[in-house]
PDB file of C-alpha atoms in Angstrom:
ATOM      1  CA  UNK A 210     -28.056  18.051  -3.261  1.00 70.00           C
ATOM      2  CA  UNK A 211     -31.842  16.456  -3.688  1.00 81.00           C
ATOM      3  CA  UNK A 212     -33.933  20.107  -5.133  1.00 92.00           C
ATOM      4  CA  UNK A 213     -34.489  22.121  -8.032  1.00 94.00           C
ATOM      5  CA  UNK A 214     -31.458  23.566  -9.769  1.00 92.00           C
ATOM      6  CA  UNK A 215     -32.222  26.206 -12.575  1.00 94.00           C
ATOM      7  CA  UNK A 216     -30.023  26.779 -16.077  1.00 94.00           C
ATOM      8  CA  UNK A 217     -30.518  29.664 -18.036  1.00 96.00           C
ATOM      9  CA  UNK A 218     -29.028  30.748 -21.667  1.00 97.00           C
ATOM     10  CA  UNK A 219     -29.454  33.310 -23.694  1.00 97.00           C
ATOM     11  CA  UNK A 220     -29.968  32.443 -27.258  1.00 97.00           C
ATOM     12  CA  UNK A 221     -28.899  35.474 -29.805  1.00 97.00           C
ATOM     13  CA  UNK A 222     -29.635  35.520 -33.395  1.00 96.00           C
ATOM     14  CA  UNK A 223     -26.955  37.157 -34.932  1.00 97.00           C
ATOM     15  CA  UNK A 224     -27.785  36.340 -38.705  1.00 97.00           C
ATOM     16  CA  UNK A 225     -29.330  39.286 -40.207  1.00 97.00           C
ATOM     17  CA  UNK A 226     -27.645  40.530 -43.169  1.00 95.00           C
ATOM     18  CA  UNK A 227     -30.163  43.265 -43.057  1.00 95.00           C
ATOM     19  CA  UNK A 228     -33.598  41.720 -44.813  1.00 94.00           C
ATOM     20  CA  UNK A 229     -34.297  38.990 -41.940  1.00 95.00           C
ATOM     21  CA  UNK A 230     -36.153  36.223 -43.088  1.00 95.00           C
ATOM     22  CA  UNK A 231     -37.617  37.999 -46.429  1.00 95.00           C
ATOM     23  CA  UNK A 232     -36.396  34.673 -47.876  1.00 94.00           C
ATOM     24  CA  UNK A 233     -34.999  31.319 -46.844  1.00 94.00           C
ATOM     25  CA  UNK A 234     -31.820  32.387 -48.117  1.00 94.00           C
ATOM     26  CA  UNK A 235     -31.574  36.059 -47.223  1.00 95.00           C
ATOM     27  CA  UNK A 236     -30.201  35.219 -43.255  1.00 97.00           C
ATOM     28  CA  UNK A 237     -27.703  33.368 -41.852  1.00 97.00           C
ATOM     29  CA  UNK A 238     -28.474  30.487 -39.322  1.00 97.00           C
ATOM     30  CA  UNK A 239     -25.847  31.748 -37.070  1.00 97.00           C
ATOM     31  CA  UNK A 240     -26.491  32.862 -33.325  1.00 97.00           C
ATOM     32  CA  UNK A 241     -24.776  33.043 -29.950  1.00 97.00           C
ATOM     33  CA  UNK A 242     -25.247  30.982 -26.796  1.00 97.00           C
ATOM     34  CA  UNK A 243     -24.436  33.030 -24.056  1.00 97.00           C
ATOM     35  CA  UNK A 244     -24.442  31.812 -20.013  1.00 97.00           C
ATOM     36  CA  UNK A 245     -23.716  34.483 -17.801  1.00 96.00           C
ATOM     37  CA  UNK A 246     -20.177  34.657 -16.755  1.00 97.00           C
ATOM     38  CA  UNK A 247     -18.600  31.917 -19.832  1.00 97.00           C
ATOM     39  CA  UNK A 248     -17.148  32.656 -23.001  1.00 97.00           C
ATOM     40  CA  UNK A 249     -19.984  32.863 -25.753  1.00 97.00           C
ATOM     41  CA  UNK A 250     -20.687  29.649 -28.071  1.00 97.00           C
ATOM     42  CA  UNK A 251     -20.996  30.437 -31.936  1.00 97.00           C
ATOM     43  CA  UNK A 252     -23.792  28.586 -33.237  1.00 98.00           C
ATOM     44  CA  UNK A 253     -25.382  27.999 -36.088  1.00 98.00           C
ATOM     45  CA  UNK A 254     -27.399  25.039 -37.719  1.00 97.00           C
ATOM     46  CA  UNK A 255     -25.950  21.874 -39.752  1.00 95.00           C
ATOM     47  CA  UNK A 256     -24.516  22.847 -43.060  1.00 96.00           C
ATOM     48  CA  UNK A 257     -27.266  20.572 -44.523  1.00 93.00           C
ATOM     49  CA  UNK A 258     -29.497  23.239 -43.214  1.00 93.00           C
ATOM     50  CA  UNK A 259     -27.658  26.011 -44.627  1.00 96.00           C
ATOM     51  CA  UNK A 260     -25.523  26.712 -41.382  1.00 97.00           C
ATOM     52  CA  UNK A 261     -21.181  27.576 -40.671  1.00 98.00           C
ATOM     53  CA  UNK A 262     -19.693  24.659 -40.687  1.00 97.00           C
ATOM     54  CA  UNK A 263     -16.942  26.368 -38.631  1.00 97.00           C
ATOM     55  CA  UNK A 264     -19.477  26.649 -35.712  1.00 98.00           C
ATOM     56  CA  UNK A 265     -21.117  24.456 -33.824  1.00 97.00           C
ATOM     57  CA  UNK A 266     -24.770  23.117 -34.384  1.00 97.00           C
ATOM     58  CA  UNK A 267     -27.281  22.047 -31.622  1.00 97.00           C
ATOM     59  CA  UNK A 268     -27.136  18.582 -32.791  1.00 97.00           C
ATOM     60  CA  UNK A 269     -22.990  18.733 -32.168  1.00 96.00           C
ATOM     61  CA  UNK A 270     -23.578  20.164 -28.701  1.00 98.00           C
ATOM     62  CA  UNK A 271     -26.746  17.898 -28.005  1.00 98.00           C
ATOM     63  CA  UNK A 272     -24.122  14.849 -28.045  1.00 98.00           C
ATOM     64  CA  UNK A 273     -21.253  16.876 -26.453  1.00 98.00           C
ATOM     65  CA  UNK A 274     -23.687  17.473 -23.518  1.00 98.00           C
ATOM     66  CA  UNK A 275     -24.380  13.440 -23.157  1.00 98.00           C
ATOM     67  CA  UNK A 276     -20.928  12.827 -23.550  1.00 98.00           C
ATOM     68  CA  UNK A 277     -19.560  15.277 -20.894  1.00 98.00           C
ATOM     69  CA  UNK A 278     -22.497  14.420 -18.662  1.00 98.00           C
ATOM     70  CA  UNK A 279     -21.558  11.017 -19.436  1.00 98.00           C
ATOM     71  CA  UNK A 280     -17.662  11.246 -18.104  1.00 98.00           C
ATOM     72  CA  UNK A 281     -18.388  13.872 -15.181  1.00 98.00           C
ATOM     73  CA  UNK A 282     -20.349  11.072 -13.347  1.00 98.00           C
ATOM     74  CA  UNK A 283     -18.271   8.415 -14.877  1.00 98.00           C
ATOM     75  CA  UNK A 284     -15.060  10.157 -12.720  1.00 98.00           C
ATOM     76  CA  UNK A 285     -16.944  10.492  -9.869  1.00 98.00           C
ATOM     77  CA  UNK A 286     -17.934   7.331  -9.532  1.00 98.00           C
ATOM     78  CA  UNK A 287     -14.452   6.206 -10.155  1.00 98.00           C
ATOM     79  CA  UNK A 288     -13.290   8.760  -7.390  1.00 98.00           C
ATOM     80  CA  UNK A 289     -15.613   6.936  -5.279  1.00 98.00           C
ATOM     81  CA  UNK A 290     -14.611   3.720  -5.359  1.00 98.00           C
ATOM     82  CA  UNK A 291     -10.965   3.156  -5.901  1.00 97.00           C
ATOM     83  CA  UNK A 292     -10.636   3.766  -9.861  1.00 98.00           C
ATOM     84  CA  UNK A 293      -7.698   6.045 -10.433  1.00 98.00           C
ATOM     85  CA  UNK A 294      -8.364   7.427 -13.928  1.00 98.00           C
ATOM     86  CA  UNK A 295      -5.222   8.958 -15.624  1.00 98.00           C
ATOM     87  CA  UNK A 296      -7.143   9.938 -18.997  1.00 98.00           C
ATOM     88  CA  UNK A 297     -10.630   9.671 -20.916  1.00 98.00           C
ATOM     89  CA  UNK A 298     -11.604  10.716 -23.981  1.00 98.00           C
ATOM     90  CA  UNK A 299     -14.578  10.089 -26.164  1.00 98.00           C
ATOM     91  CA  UNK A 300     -15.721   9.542 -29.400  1.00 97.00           C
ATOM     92  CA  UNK A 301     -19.093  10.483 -29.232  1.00 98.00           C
ATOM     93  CA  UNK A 302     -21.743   9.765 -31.992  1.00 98.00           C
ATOM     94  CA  UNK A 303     -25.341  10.448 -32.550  1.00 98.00           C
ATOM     95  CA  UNK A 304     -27.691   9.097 -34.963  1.00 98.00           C
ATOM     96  CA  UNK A 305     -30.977  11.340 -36.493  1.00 97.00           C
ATOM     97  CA  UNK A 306     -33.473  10.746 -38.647  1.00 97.00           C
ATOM     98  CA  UNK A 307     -35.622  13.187 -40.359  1.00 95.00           C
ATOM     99  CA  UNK A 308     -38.701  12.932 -42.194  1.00 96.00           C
ATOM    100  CA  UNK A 309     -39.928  13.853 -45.627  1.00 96.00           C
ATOM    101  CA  UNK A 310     -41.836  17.243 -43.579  1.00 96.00           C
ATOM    102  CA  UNK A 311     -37.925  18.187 -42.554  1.00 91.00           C
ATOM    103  CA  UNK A 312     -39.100  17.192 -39.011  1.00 95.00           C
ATOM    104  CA  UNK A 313     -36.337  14.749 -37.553  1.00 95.00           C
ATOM    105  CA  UNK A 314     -35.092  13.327 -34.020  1.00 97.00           C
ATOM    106  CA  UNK A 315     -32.094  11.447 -32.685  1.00 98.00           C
ATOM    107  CA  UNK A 316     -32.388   7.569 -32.681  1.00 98.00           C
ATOM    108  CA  UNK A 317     -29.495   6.970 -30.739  1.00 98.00           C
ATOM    109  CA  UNK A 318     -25.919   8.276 -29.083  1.00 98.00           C
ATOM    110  CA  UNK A 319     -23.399   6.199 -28.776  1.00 98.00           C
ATOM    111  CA  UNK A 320     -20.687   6.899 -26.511  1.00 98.00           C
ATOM    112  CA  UNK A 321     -16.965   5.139 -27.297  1.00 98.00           C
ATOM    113  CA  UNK A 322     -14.648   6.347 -23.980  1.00 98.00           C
ATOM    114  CA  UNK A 323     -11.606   5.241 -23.942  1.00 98.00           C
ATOM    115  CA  UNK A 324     -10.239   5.365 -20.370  1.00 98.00           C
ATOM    116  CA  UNK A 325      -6.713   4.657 -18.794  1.00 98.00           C
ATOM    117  CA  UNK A 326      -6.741   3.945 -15.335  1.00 98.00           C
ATOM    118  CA  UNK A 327      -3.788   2.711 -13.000  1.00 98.00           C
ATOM    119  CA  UNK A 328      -2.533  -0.582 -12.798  1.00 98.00           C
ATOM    120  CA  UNK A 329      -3.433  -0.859  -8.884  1.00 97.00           C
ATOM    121  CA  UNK A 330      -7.242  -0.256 -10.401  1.00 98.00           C
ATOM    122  CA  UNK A 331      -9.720  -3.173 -11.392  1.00 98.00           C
ATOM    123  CA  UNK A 332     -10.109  -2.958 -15.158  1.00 98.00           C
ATOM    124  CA  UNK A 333     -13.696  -4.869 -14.801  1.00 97.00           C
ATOM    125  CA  UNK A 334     -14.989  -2.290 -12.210  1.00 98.00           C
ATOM    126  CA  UNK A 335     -13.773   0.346 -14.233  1.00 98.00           C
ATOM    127  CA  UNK A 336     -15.783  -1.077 -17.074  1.00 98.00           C
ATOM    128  CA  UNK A 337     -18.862  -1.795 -15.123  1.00 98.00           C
ATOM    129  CA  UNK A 338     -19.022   2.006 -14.373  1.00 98.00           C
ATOM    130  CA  UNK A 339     -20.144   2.797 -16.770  1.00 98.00           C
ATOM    131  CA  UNK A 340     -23.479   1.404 -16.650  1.00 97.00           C
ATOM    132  CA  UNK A 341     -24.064   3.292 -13.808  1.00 98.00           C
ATOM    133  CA  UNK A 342     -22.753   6.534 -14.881  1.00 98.00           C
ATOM    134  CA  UNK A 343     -25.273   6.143 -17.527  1.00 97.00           C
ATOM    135  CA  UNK A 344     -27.869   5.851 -15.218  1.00 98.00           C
ATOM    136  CA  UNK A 345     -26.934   8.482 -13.426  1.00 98.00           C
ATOM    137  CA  UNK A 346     -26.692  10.634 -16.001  1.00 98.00           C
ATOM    138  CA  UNK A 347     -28.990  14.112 -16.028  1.00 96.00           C
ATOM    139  CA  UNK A 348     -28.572  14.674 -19.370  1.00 98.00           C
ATOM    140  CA  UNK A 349     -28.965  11.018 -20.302  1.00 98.00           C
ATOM    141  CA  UNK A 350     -31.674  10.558 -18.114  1.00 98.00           C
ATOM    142  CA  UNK A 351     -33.905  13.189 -20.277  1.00 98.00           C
ATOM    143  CA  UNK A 352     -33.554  12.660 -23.646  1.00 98.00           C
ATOM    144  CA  UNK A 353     -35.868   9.710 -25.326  1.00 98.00           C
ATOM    145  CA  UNK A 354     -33.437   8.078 -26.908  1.00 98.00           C
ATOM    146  CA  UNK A 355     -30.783   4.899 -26.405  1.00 98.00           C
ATOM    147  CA  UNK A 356     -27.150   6.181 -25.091  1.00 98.00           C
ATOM    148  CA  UNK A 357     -24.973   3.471 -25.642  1.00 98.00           C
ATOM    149  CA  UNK A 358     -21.511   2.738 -23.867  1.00 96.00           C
ATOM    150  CA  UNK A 359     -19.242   1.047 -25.482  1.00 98.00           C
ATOM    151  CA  UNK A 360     -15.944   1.751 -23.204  1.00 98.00           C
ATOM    152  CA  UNK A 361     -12.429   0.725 -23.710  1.00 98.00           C
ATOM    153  CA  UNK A 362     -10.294   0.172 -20.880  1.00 98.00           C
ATOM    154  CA  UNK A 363      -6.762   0.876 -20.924  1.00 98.00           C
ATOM    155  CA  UNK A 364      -4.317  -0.157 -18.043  1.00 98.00           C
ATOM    156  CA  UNK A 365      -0.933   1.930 -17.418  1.00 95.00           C
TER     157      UNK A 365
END
């Protein structure tokens, strides 16, 4: 699969009341993420910002994406050598800082899976995985920032 792979989304403003930006609180901070053939995403920015809180922001999906980047190559690896995992799940956490200009960037992710496997499975090399999922990672690979792994592993 070595090459170039291209990802496109359409971003959609949807949060004109009917002045735009006249003022910086006469519009909403609400848009659509749309990728052709998938159910839309309702955005809009952290309610610190002024955003829904009943949608998501791009700092939510920002540590989604590590996370499920995270746990795609995390199963595969397991696939691969003789890790049978029965569940994961993942409490995912990132860590910003902004700056008195409003300016601001993430510090850190931390990812906390908590994975069953099988009892026939090695609990250490389940563990271990992770390290290398991690470097493996695409999106983990491109951000400028620690990802942490703090796994649990849970034998049935």
């Amino acid at each position: 699969m070595p090459g170039t792979h291209t990802y496109a989304a359409k971003v959609i403003w949807t949060g004109n009341p009917g002045e735009g930006t006249a003022g910086y609180r006469s519009y909403t901070r609400d848009y659509d993420i749309a990728c052709t053939g998938r159910p839309v995403i309702r955005g809009s920015a952290d309610p610190a910002y002024l955003g829904d809180a009943g949608r998501h922001n791009p700092e939510d999906l920002l540590v989604a994406s590590l996370s499920a980047c995270h746990m795609l190559w995390y199963l595969h690896l397991c696939a691969s050598n003789g890790i049978v995992v029965t569940a994961y799940e993942d409490a995912a956490e990132g860590m910003m800082r902004t700056r008195s200009d409003g300016a601001g960037e993430f510090t850190r992710v931390t990812l906390r899976p908590v994975v069953t496997v099988t009892a026939d499975s090695d609990p250490e090399t389940a563990a271990r995985l992770h390290a290398k999922a991690g470097a493996m990672c695409f999106i983990a690979r491109s951000v400028n920032f620690p990802v942490d792994h703090e796994p649990e592993i849970v034998v049935t």
